[in-house]
mmCIF file with all atom_site columns, C-alpha atoms in Angstrom:
data_model
loop_
_atom_site.group_PDB
_atom_site.id
_atom_site.type_symbol
_atom_site.label_atom_id
_atom_site.label_alt_id
_atom_site.label_comp_id
_atom_site.label_asym_id
_atom_site.label_entity_id
_atom_site.label_seq_id
_atom_site.pdbx_PDB_ins_code
_atom_site.Cartn_x
_atom_site.Cartn_y
_atom_site.Cartn_z
_atom_site.occupancy
_atom_site.B_iso_or_equiv
_atom_site.pdbx_formal_charge
_atom_site.auth_seq_id
_atom_site.auth_comp_id
_atom_site.auth_asym_id
_atom_site.auth_atom_id
_atom_site.pdbx_PDB_model_num
ATOM 1   C CA . UNK A 1 1   ? -34.332 152.321 13.855 1.00 0.00 ? 1   UNK A CA 1
ATOM 2   C CA . UNK A 1 2   ? -33.343 148.673 13.431 1.00 0.00 ? 2   UNK A CA 1
ATOM 3   C CA . UNK A 1 3   ? -31.779 146.428 16.003 1.00 0.00 ? 3   UNK A CA 1
ATOM 4   C CA . UNK A 1 4   ? -27.965 146.595 16.179 1.00 0.00 ? 4   UNK A CA 1
ATOM 5   C CA . UNK A 1 5   ? -26.163 143.736 14.488 1.00 0.00 ? 5   UNK A CA 1
ATOM 6   C CA . UNK A 1 6   ? -25.024 140.737 16.501 1.00 0.00 ? 6   UNK A CA 1
ATOM 7   C CA . UNK A 1 7   ? -21.399 141.865 16.781 1.00 0.00 ? 7   UNK A CA 1
ATOM 8   C CA . UNK A 1 8   ? -22.463 145.290 18.097 1.00 0.00 ? 8   UNK A CA 1
ATOM 9   C CA . UNK A 1 9   ? -24.863 143.691 20.588 1.00 0.00 ? 9   UNK A CA 1
ATOM 10  C CA . UNK A 1 10  ? -22.079 141.424 21.868 1.00 0.00 ? 10  UNK A CA 1
ATOM 11  C CA . UNK A 1 11  ? -19.709 144.392 22.189 1.00 0.00 ? 11  UNK A CA 1
ATOM 12  C CA . UNK A 1 12  ? -22.340 146.435 24.001 1.00 0.00 ? 12  UNK A CA 1
ATOM 13  C CA . UNK A 1 13  ? -23.223 143.679 26.445 1.00 0.00 ? 13  UNK A CA 1
ATOM 14  C CA . UNK A 1 14  ? -19.562 142.925 27.131 1.00 0.00 ? 14  UNK A CA 1
ATOM 15  C CA . UNK A 1 15  ? -18.811 146.603 27.759 1.00 0.00 ? 15  UNK A CA 1
ATOM 16  C CA . UNK A 1 16  ? -21.587 146.903 30.333 1.00 0.00 ? 16  UNK A CA 1
ATOM 17  C CA . UNK A 1 17  ? -20.791 143.618 32.071 1.00 0.00 ? 17  UNK A CA 1
ATOM 18  C CA . UNK A 1 18  ? -17.007 144.080 32.216 1.00 0.00 ? 18  UNK A CA 1
ATOM 19  C CA . UNK A 1 19  ? -17.509 147.632 33.447 1.00 0.00 ? 19  UNK A CA 1
ATOM 20  C CA . UNK A 1 20  ? -19.909 146.583 36.211 1.00 0.00 ? 20  UNK A CA 1
ATOM 21  C CA . UNK A 1 21  ? -18.540 143.209 37.262 1.00 0.00 ? 21  UNK A CA 1
ATOM 22  C CA . UNK A 1 22  ? -14.963 143.012 36.039 1.00 0.00 ? 22  UNK A CA 1
ATOM 23  C CA . UNK A 1 23  ? -13.214 140.480 33.852 1.00 0.00 ? 23  UNK A CA 1
ATOM 24  C CA . UNK A 1 24  ? -13.282 137.339 36.006 1.00 0.00 ? 24  UNK A CA 1
ATOM 25  C CA . UNK A 1 25  ? -16.908 137.675 37.096 1.00 0.00 ? 25  UNK A CA 1
ATOM 26  C CA . UNK A 1 26  ? -18.171 138.111 33.538 1.00 0.00 ? 26  UNK A CA 1
ATOM 27  C CA . UNK A 1 27  ? -18.789 134.873 31.667 1.00 0.00 ? 27  UNK A CA 1
ATOM 28  C CA . UNK A 1 28  ? -19.286 134.444 27.943 1.00 0.00 ? 28  UNK A CA 1
ATOM 29  C CA . UNK A 1 29  ? -22.664 132.761 28.465 1.00 0.00 ? 29  UNK A CA 1
ATOM 30  C CA . UNK A 1 30  ? -23.899 135.828 30.312 1.00 0.00 ? 30  UNK A CA 1
ATOM 31  C CA . UNK A 1 31  ? -22.573 138.108 27.571 1.00 0.00 ? 31  UNK A CA 1
ATOM 32  C CA . UNK A 1 32  ? -24.371 136.016 24.944 1.00 0.00 ? 32  UNK A CA 1
ATOM 33  C CA . UNK A 1 33  ? -27.598 136.071 26.974 1.00 0.00 ? 33  UNK A CA 1
ATOM 34  C CA . UNK A 1 34  ? -27.437 139.851 27.544 1.00 0.00 ? 34  UNK A CA 1
ATOM 35  C CA . UNK A 1 35  ? -26.689 140.377 23.840 1.00 0.00 ? 35  UNK A CA 1
ATOM 36  C CA . UNK A 1 36  ? -29.508 138.033 22.837 1.00 0.00 ? 36  UNK A CA 1
ATOM 37  C CA . UNK A 1 37  ? -26.993 136.298 20.602 1.00 0.00 ? 37  UNK A CA 1
ATOM 38  C CA . UNK A 1 38  ? -26.148 132.644 20.048 1.00 0.00 ? 38  UNK A CA 1
ATOM 39  C CA . UNK A 1 39  ? -23.199 131.609 22.225 1.00 0.00 ? 39  UNK A CA 1
ATOM 40  C CA . UNK A 1 40  ? -21.194 130.483 19.179 1.00 0.00 ? 40  UNK A CA 1
ATOM 41  C CA . UNK A 1 41  ? -21.457 133.917 17.622 1.00 0.00 ? 41  UNK A CA 1
ATOM 42  C CA . UNK A 1 42  ? -19.027 135.248 20.223 1.00 0.00 ? 42  UNK A CA 1
ATOM 43  C CA . UNK A 1 43  ? -16.304 132.980 18.834 1.00 0.00 ? 43  UNK A CA 1
ATOM 44  C CA . UNK A 1 44  ? -17.362 133.820 15.290 1.00 0.00 ? 44  UNK A CA 1
ATOM 45  C CA . UNK A 1 45  ? -16.678 137.528 15.868 1.00 0.00 ? 45  UNK A CA 1
ATOM 46  C CA . UNK A 1 46  ? -14.034 137.135 18.584 1.00 0.00 ? 46  UNK A CA 1
ATOM 47  C CA . UNK A 1 47  ? -12.049 133.925 17.903 1.00 0.00 ? 47  UNK A CA 1
ATOM 48  C CA . UNK A 1 48  ? -9.814  134.717 20.881 1.00 0.00 ? 48  UNK A CA 1
ATOM 49  C CA . UNK A 1 49  ? -12.827 134.416 23.171 1.00 0.00 ? 49  UNK A CA 1
ATOM 50  C CA . UNK A 1 50  ? -13.188 136.366 26.372 1.00 0.00 ? 50  UNK A CA 1
ATOM 51  C CA . UNK A 1 51  ? -9.721  137.909 26.308 1.00 0.00 ? 51  UNK A CA 1
ATOM 52  C CA . UNK A 1 52  ? -10.136 139.235 22.765 1.00 0.00 ? 52  UNK A CA 1
ATOM 53  C CA . UNK A 1 53  ? -13.591 140.550 23.627 1.00 0.00 ? 53  UNK A CA 1
ATOM 54  C CA . UNK A 1 54  ? -12.233 142.314 26.731 1.00 0.00 ? 54  UNK A CA 1
ATOM 55  C CA . UNK A 1 55  ? -9.335  143.801 24.781 1.00 0.00 ? 55  UNK A CA 1
ATOM 56  C CA . UNK A 1 56  ? -11.770 145.021 22.116 1.00 0.00 ? 56  UNK A CA 1
ATOM 57  C CA . UNK A 1 57  ? -13.914 146.600 24.839 1.00 0.00 ? 57  UNK A CA 1
ATOM 58  C CA . UNK A 1 58  ? -10.895 148.361 26.361 1.00 0.00 ? 58  UNK A CA 1
ATOM 59  C CA . UNK A 1 59  ? -9.612  149.674 23.030 1.00 0.00 ? 59  UNK A CA 1
ATOM 60  C CA . UNK A 1 60  ? -13.082 150.788 21.902 1.00 0.00 ? 60  UNK A CA 1
ATOM 61  C CA . UNK A 1 61  ? -14.818 152.140 25.006 1.00 0.00 ? 61  UNK A CA 1
ATOM 62  C CA . UNK A 1 62  ? -11.650 153.635 26.524 1.00 0.00 ? 62  UNK A CA 1
ATOM 63  C CA . UNK A 1 63  ? -11.069 156.179 23.737 1.00 0.00 ? 63  UNK A CA 1
ATOM 64  C CA . UNK A 1 64  ? -14.824 156.890 23.534 1.00 0.00 ? 64  UNK A CA 1
ATOM 65  C CA . UNK A 1 65  ? -14.847 157.731 27.242 1.00 0.00 ? 65  UNK A CA 1
ATOM 66  C CA . UNK A 1 66  ? -11.768 159.918 26.820 1.00 0.00 ? 66  UNK A CA 1
ATOM 67  C CA . UNK A 1 67  ? -13.541 161.907 24.091 1.00 0.00 ? 67  UNK A CA 1
ATOM 68  C CA . UNK A 1 68  ? -16.601 162.270 26.336 1.00 0.00 ? 68  UNK A CA 1
ATOM 69  C CA . UNK A 1 69  ? -14.491 163.694 29.180 1.00 0.00 ? 69  UNK A CA 1
ATOM 70  C CA . UNK A 1 70  ? -12.791 166.169 26.824 1.00 0.00 ? 70  UNK A CA 1
ATOM 71  C CA . UNK A 1 71  ? -16.174 167.230 25.430 1.00 0.00 ? 71  UNK A CA 1
ATOM 72  C CA . UNK A 1 72  ? -17.351 167.904 28.991 1.00 0.00 ? 72  UNK A CA 1
ATOM 73  C CA . UNK A 1 73  ? -14.219 169.914 29.682 1.00 0.00 ? 73  UNK A CA 1
ATOM 74  C CA . UNK A 1 74  ? -14.760 171.943 26.514 1.00 0.00 ? 74  UNK A CA 1
ATOM 75  C CA . UNK A 1 75  ? -18.423 172.632 27.329 1.00 0.00 ? 75  UNK A CA 1
ATOM 76  C CA . UNK A 1 76  ? -17.633 175.346 29.909 1.00 0.00 ? 76  UNK A CA 1
ATOM 77  C CA . UNK A 1 77  ? -15.373 178.283 28.896 1.00 0.00 ? 77  UNK A CA 1
ATOM 78  C CA . UNK A 1 78  ? -13.559 178.742 32.223 1.00 0.00 ? 78  UNK A CA 1
ATOM 79  C CA . UNK A 1 79  ? -11.095 175.827 32.635 1.00 0.00 ? 79  UNK A CA 1
ATOM 80  C CA . UNK A 1 80  ? -11.376 175.565 36.431 1.00 0.00 ? 80  UNK A CA 1
ATOM 81  C CA . UNK A 1 81  ? -15.161 175.693 36.272 1.00 0.00 ? 81  UNK A CA 1
ATOM 82  C CA . UNK A 1 82  ? -15.116 173.105 33.479 1.00 0.00 ? 82  UNK A CA 1
ATOM 83  C CA . UNK A 1 83  ? -13.224 170.694 35.746 1.00 0.00 ? 83  UNK A CA 1
ATOM 84  C CA . UNK A 1 84  ? -15.836 171.108 38.465 1.00 0.00 ? 84  UNK A CA 1
ATOM 85  C CA . UNK A 1 85  ? -18.563 170.621 35.829 1.00 0.00 ? 85  UNK A CA 1
ATOM 86  C CA . UNK A 1 86  ? -16.977 167.438 34.415 1.00 0.00 ? 86  UNK A CA 1
ATOM 87  C CA . UNK A 1 87  ? -16.578 165.841 37.837 1.00 0.00 ? 87  UNK A CA 1
ATOM 88  C CA . UNK A 1 88  ? -20.142 166.884 38.771 1.00 0.00 ? 88  UNK A CA 1
ATOM 89  C CA . UNK A 1 89  ? -21.388 165.205 35.581 1.00 0.00 ? 89  UNK A CA 1
ATOM 90  C CA . UNK A 1 90  ? -19.451 162.044 36.465 1.00 0.00 ? 90  UNK A CA 1
ATOM 91  C CA . UNK A 1 91  ? -20.986 162.115 39.963 1.00 0.00 ? 91  UNK A CA 1
ATOM 92  C CA . UNK A 1 92  ? -24.498 162.502 38.563 1.00 0.00 ? 92  UNK A CA 1
ATOM 93  C CA . UNK A 1 93  ? -23.985 159.720 36.011 1.00 0.00 ? 93  UNK A CA 1
ATOM 94  C CA . UNK A 1 94  ? -22.598 157.349 38.644 1.00 0.00 ? 94  UNK A CA 1
ATOM 95  C CA . UNK A 1 95  ? -25.488 158.013 41.033 1.00 0.00 ? 95  UNK A CA 1
ATOM 96  C CA . UNK A 1 96  ? -28.010 157.594 38.181 1.00 0.00 ? 96  UNK A CA 1
ATOM 97  C CA . UNK A 1 97  ? -26.440 154.197 37.398 1.00 0.00 ? 97  UNK A CA 1
ATOM 98  C CA . UNK A 1 98  ? -26.906 153.158 41.036 1.00 0.00 ? 98  UNK A CA 1
ATOM 99  C CA . UNK A 1 99  ? -23.105 153.204 41.458 1.00 0.00 ? 99  UNK A CA 1
ATOM 100 C CA . UNK A 1 100 ? -22.683 150.300 39.046 1.00 0.00 ? 100 UNK A CA 1
ATOM 101 C CA . UNK A 1 101 ? -21.143 152.082 36.062 1.00 0.00 ? 101 UNK A CA 1
ATOM 102 C CA . UNK A 1 102 ? -18.016 154.144 36.496 1.00 0.00 ? 102 UNK A CA 1
ATOM 103 C CA . UNK A 1 103 ? -14.970 154.188 34.270 1.00 0.00 ? 103 UNK A CA 1
ATOM 104 C CA . UNK A 1 104 ? -15.300 151.764 31.352 1.00 0.00 ? 104 UNK A CA 1
ATOM 105 C CA . UNK A 1 105 ? -11.845 150.275 31.910 1.00 0.00 ? 105 UNK A CA 1
ATOM 106 C CA . UNK A 1 106 ? -11.059 150.995 35.568 1.00 0.00 ? 106 UNK A CA 1
ATOM 107 C CA . UNK A 1 107 ? -12.709 147.854 36.954 1.00 0.00 ? 107 UNK A CA 1
ATOM 108 C CA . UNK A 1 108 ? -10.851 145.628 34.496 1.00 0.00 ? 108 UNK A CA 1
ATOM 109 C CA . UNK A 1 109 ? -7.560  147.529 34.916 1.00 0.00 ? 109 UNK A CA 1
ATOM 110 C CA . UNK A 1 110 ? -7.514  146.949 38.673 1.00 0.00 ? 110 UNK A CA 1
ATOM 111 C CA . UNK A 1 111 ? -8.287  143.287 38.258 1.00 0.00 ? 111 UNK A CA 1
ATOM 112 C CA . UNK A 1 112 ? -5.861  142.339 35.477 1.00 0.00 ? 112 UNK A CA 1
ATOM 113 C CA . UNK A 1 113 ? -2.838  144.531 36.333 1.00 0.00 ? 113 UNK A CA 1
ATOM 114 C CA . UNK A 1 114 ? -0.865  141.570 37.688 1.00 0.00 ? 114 UNK A CA 1
ATOM 115 C CA . UNK A 1 115 ? -2.621  138.629 36.060 1.00 0.00 ? 115 UNK A CA 1
ATOM 116 C CA . UNK A 1 116 ? -3.147  139.248 32.333 1.00 0.00 ? 116 UNK A CA 1
ATOM 117 C CA . UNK A 1 117 ? -0.376  141.001 30.435 1.00 0.00 ? 117 UNK A CA 1
ATOM 118 C CA . UNK A 1 118 ? -2.348  141.597 27.218 1.00 0.00 ? 118 UNK A CA 1
ATOM 119 C CA . UNK A 1 119 ? -5.221  143.287 29.030 1.00 0.00 ? 119 UNK A CA 1
ATOM 120 C CA . UNK A 1 120 ? -2.866  145.169 31.363 1.00 0.00 ? 120 UNK A CA 1
ATOM 121 C CA . UNK A 1 121 ? -1.042  146.554 28.329 1.00 0.00 ? 121 UNK A CA 1
ATOM 122 C CA . UNK A 1 122 ? -4.329  147.540 26.659 1.00 0.00 ? 122 UNK A CA 1
ATOM 123 C CA . UNK A 1 123 ? -5.524  149.420 29.753 1.00 0.00 ? 123 UNK A CA 1
ATOM 124 C CA . UNK A 1 124 ? -2.110  151.091 30.147 1.00 0.00 ? 124 UNK A CA 1
ATOM 125 C CA . UNK A 1 125 ? -2.254  152.295 26.529 1.00 0.00 ? 125 UNK A CA 1
ATOM 126 C CA . UNK A 1 126 ? -5.727  153.762 27.005 1.00 0.00 ? 126 UNK A CA 1
ATOM 127 C CA . UNK A 1 127 ? -4.718  155.516 30.233 1.00 0.00 ? 127 UNK A CA 1
ATOM 128 C CA . UNK A 1 128 ? -1.667  156.926 28.428 1.00 0.00 ? 128 UNK A CA 1
ATOM 129 C CA . UNK A 1 129 ? -3.916  158.217 25.622 1.00 0.00 ? 129 UNK A CA 1
ATOM 130 C CA . UNK A 1 130 ? -6.107  159.900 28.232 1.00 0.00 ? 130 UNK A CA 1
ATOM 131 C CA . UNK A 1 131 ? -3.117  161.527 29.923 1.00 0.00 ? 131 UNK A CA 1
ATOM 132 C CA . UNK A 1 132 ? -1.758  162.732 26.567 1.00 0.00 ? 132 UNK A CA 1
ATOM 133 C CA . UNK A 1 133 ? -5.113  164.218 25.539 1.00 0.00 ? 133 UNK A CA 1
ATOM 134 C CA . UNK A 1 134 ? -5.649  165.835 28.942 1.00 0.00 ? 134 UNK A CA 1
ATOM 135 C CA . UNK A 1 135 ? -2.106  167.253 28.893 1.00 0.00 ? 135 UNK A CA 1
ATOM 136 C CA . UNK A 1 136 ? -2.928  168.946 25.565 1.00 0.00 ? 136 UNK A CA 1
ATOM 137 C CA . UNK A 1 137 ? -6.120  170.330 27.126 1.00 0.00 ? 137 UNK A CA 1
ATOM 138 C CA . UNK A 1 138 ? -4.287  171.649 30.217 1.00 0.00 ? 138 UNK A CA 1
ATOM 139 C CA . UNK A 1 139 ? -1.584  172.995 27.884 1.00 0.00 ? 139 UNK A CA 1
ATOM 140 C CA . UNK A 1 140 ? -4.025  175.639 26.702 1.00 0.00 ? 140 UNK A CA 1
ATOM 141 C CA . UNK A 1 141 ? -3.693  177.319 30.098 1.00 0.00 ? 141 UNK A CA 1
ATOM 142 C CA . UNK A 1 142 ? -0.354  176.039 31.397 1.00 0.00 ? 142 UNK A CA 1
ATOM 143 C CA . UNK A 1 143 ? 2.543   176.643 29.013 1.00 0.00 ? 143 UNK A CA 1
ATOM 144 C CA . UNK A 1 144 ? 5.015   174.291 30.719 1.00 0.00 ? 144 UNK A CA 1
ATOM 145 C CA . UNK A 1 145 ? 4.449   170.837 29.130 1.00 0.00 ? 145 UNK A CA 1
ATOM 146 C CA . UNK A 1 146 ? 5.685   169.055 32.256 1.00 0.00 ? 146 UNK A CA 1
ATOM 147 C CA . UNK A 1 147 ? 3.219   170.965 34.460 1.00 0.00 ? 147 UNK A CA 1
ATOM 148 C CA . UNK A 1 148 ? 0.377   170.293 31.988 1.00 0.00 ? 148 UNK A CA 1
ATOM 149 C CA . UNK A 1 149 ? 1.204   166.589 32.003 1.00 0.00 ? 149 UNK A CA 1
ATOM 150 C CA . UNK A 1 150 ? 1.346   166.558 35.794 1.00 0.00 ? 150 UNK A CA 1
ATOM 151 C CA . UNK A 1 151 ? -2.119  168.119 35.930 1.00 0.00 ? 151 UNK A CA 1
ATOM 152 C CA . UNK A 1 152 ? -3.387  165.558 33.418 1.00 0.00 ? 152 UNK A CA 1
ATOM 153 C CA . UNK A 1 153 ? -1.994  162.696 35.484 1.00 0.00 ? 153 UNK A CA 1
ATOM 154 C CA . UNK A 1 154 ? -3.542  164.190 38.608 1.00 0.00 ? 154 UNK A CA 1
ATOM 155 C CA . UNK A 1 155 ? -6.923  164.501 36.907 1.00 0.00 ? 155 UNK A CA 1
ATOM 156 C CA . UNK A 1 156 ? -6.987  160.871 35.771 1.00 0.00 ? 156 UNK A CA 1
ATOM 157 C CA . UNK A 1 157 ? -5.741  159.706 39.172 1.00 0.00 ? 157 UNK A CA 1
ATOM 158 C CA . UNK A 1 158 ? -8.352  161.760 41.022 1.00 0.00 ? 158 UNK A CA 1
ATOM 159 C CA . UNK A 1 159 ? -11.124 160.630 38.711 1.00 0.00 ? 159 UNK A CA 1
ATOM 160 C CA . UNK A 1 160 ? -10.295 156.937 39.073 1.00 0.00 ? 160 UNK A CA 1
ATOM 161 C CA . UNK A 1 161 ? -9.780  157.170 42.828 1.00 0.00 ? 161 UNK A CA 1
ATOM 162 C CA . UNK A 1 162 ? -12.961 159.182 43.289 1.00 0.00 ? 162 UNK A CA 1
ATOM 163 C CA . UNK A 1 163 ? -14.916 156.602 41.279 1.00 0.00 ? 163 UNK A CA 1
ATOM 164 C CA . UNK A 1 164 ? -13.652 153.900 43.627 1.00 0.00 ? 164 UNK A CA 1
ATOM 165 C CA . UNK A 1 165 ? -14.515 155.866 46.781 1.00 0.00 ? 165 UNK A CA 1
ATOM 166 C CA . UNK A 1 166 ? -17.921 156.899 45.435 1.00 0.00 ? 166 UNK A CA 1
ATOM 167 C CA . UNK A 1 167 ? -18.813 153.353 44.454 1.00 0.00 ? 167 UNK A CA 1
ATOM 168 C CA . UNK A 1 168 ? -17.712 151.959 47.810 1.00 0.00 ? 168 UNK A CA 1
ATOM 169 C CA . UNK A 1 169 ? -19.587 154.624 49.799 1.00 0.00 ? 169 UNK A CA 1
ATOM 170 C CA . UNK A 1 170 ? -22.495 154.835 47.343 1.00 0.00 ? 170 UNK A CA 1
ATOM 171 C CA . UNK A 1 171 ? -22.058 158.573 47.580 1.00 0.00 ? 171 UNK A CA 1
ATOM 172 C CA . UNK A 1 172 ? -21.162 161.010 44.768 1.00 0.00 ? 172 UNK A CA 1
ATOM 173 C CA . UNK A 1 173 ? -19.361 163.411 47.117 1.00 0.00 ? 173 UNK A CA 1
ATOM 174 C CA . UNK A 1 174 ? -15.822 162.044 46.495 1.00 0.00 ? 174 UNK A CA 1
ATOM 175 C CA . UNK A 1 175 ? -16.216 162.924 42.808 1.00 0.00 ? 175 UNK A CA 1
ATOM 176 C CA . UNK A 1 176 ? -17.374 166.425 43.674 1.00 0.00 ? 176 UNK A CA 1
ATOM 177 C CA . UNK A 1 177 ? -14.440 166.886 46.056 1.00 0.00 ? 177 UNK A CA 1
ATOM 178 C CA . UNK A 1 178 ? -12.035 165.652 43.374 1.00 0.00 ? 178 UNK A CA 1
ATOM 179 C CA . UNK A 1 179 ? -13.452 168.148 40.868 1.00 0.00 ? 179 UNK A CA 1
ATOM 180 C CA . UNK A 1 180 ? -13.004 171.049 43.266 1.00 0.00 ? 180 UNK A CA 1
ATOM 181 C CA . UNK A 1 181 ? -9.476  169.847 44.070 1.00 0.00 ? 181 UNK A CA 1
ATOM 182 C CA . UNK A 1 182 ? -8.561  169.686 40.378 1.00 0.00 ? 182 UNK A CA 1
ATOM 183 C CA . UNK A 1 183 ? -9.932  173.191 39.853 1.00 0.00 ? 183 UNK A CA 1
ATOM 184 C CA . UNK A 1 184 ? -7.766  174.432 42.734 1.00 0.00 ? 184 UNK A CA 1
ATOM 185 C CA . UNK A 1 185 ? -4.690  172.685 41.290 1.00 0.00 ? 185 UNK A CA 1
ATOM 186 C CA . UNK A 1 186 ? -5.260  174.316 37.914 1.00 0.00 ? 186 UNK A CA 1
ATOM 187 C CA . UNK A 1 187 ? -5.797  177.765 39.436 1.00 0.00 ? 187 UNK A CA 1
ATOM 188 C CA . UNK A 1 188 ? -2.538  177.366 41.402 1.00 0.00 ? 188 UNK A CA 1
ATOM 189 C CA . UNK A 1 189 ? -0.639  176.267 38.281 1.00 0.00 ? 189 UNK A CA 1
ATOM 190 C CA . UNK A 1 190 ? -1.979  179.179 36.235 1.00 0.00 ? 190 UNK A CA 1
ATOM 191 C CA . UNK A 1 191 ? -1.223  181.673 39.016 1.00 0.00 ? 191 UNK A CA 1
ATOM 192 C CA . UNK A 1 192 ? 2.281   180.241 39.438 1.00 0.00 ? 192 UNK A CA 1
ATOM 193 C CA . UNK A 1 193 ? 2.949   180.510 35.720 1.00 0.00 ? 193 UNK A CA 1
ATOM 194 C CA . UNK A 1 194 ? 1.782   184.136 35.791 1.00 0.00 ? 194 UNK A CA 1
ATOM 195 C CA . UNK A 1 195 ? 4.256   184.965 38.548 1.00 0.00 ? 195 UNK A CA 1
ATOM 196 C CA . UNK A 1 196 ? 7.190   183.379 36.736 1.00 0.00 ? 196 UNK A CA 1
#
């Protein structure tokens, strides 16, 4: 298979670097070097420079990650067990990446929330897409749309928080705990709906 084109190499390098180091700590020269691309090619493909490249990364890798999480959730028939499985997979992936790669947009979202409105808005839109998609998934087992959305919000919140704790501790256990907690929340919601 041939080498990816220059634009794809730049996007790939930017995704990895922003994910690992954040927005401020990632320079365009480093992106160009990692992509094995001429520095000027970044501005050829991304005339808005670093901000446009970061926004592209958020709007591209964010939805891809959301689809990956949903695929993990759909890979196990029992919904509570699938939550445990998805969080276990996230824990294994994070440990395999030596705690450097977690959520593709979480690192940037934390950093730019109060300093860059365009990137804040892009991360907010991706998180909202994730919550919407997860609410539809939870809606298969929880008929009340408000309860399904609450579970979706809890899942995203637990995942992001567990990534932070796991990275800081260099320990996958917070992700495992979060998965078990989400499974318990879903079981409680399903049981409560059955009693109503």
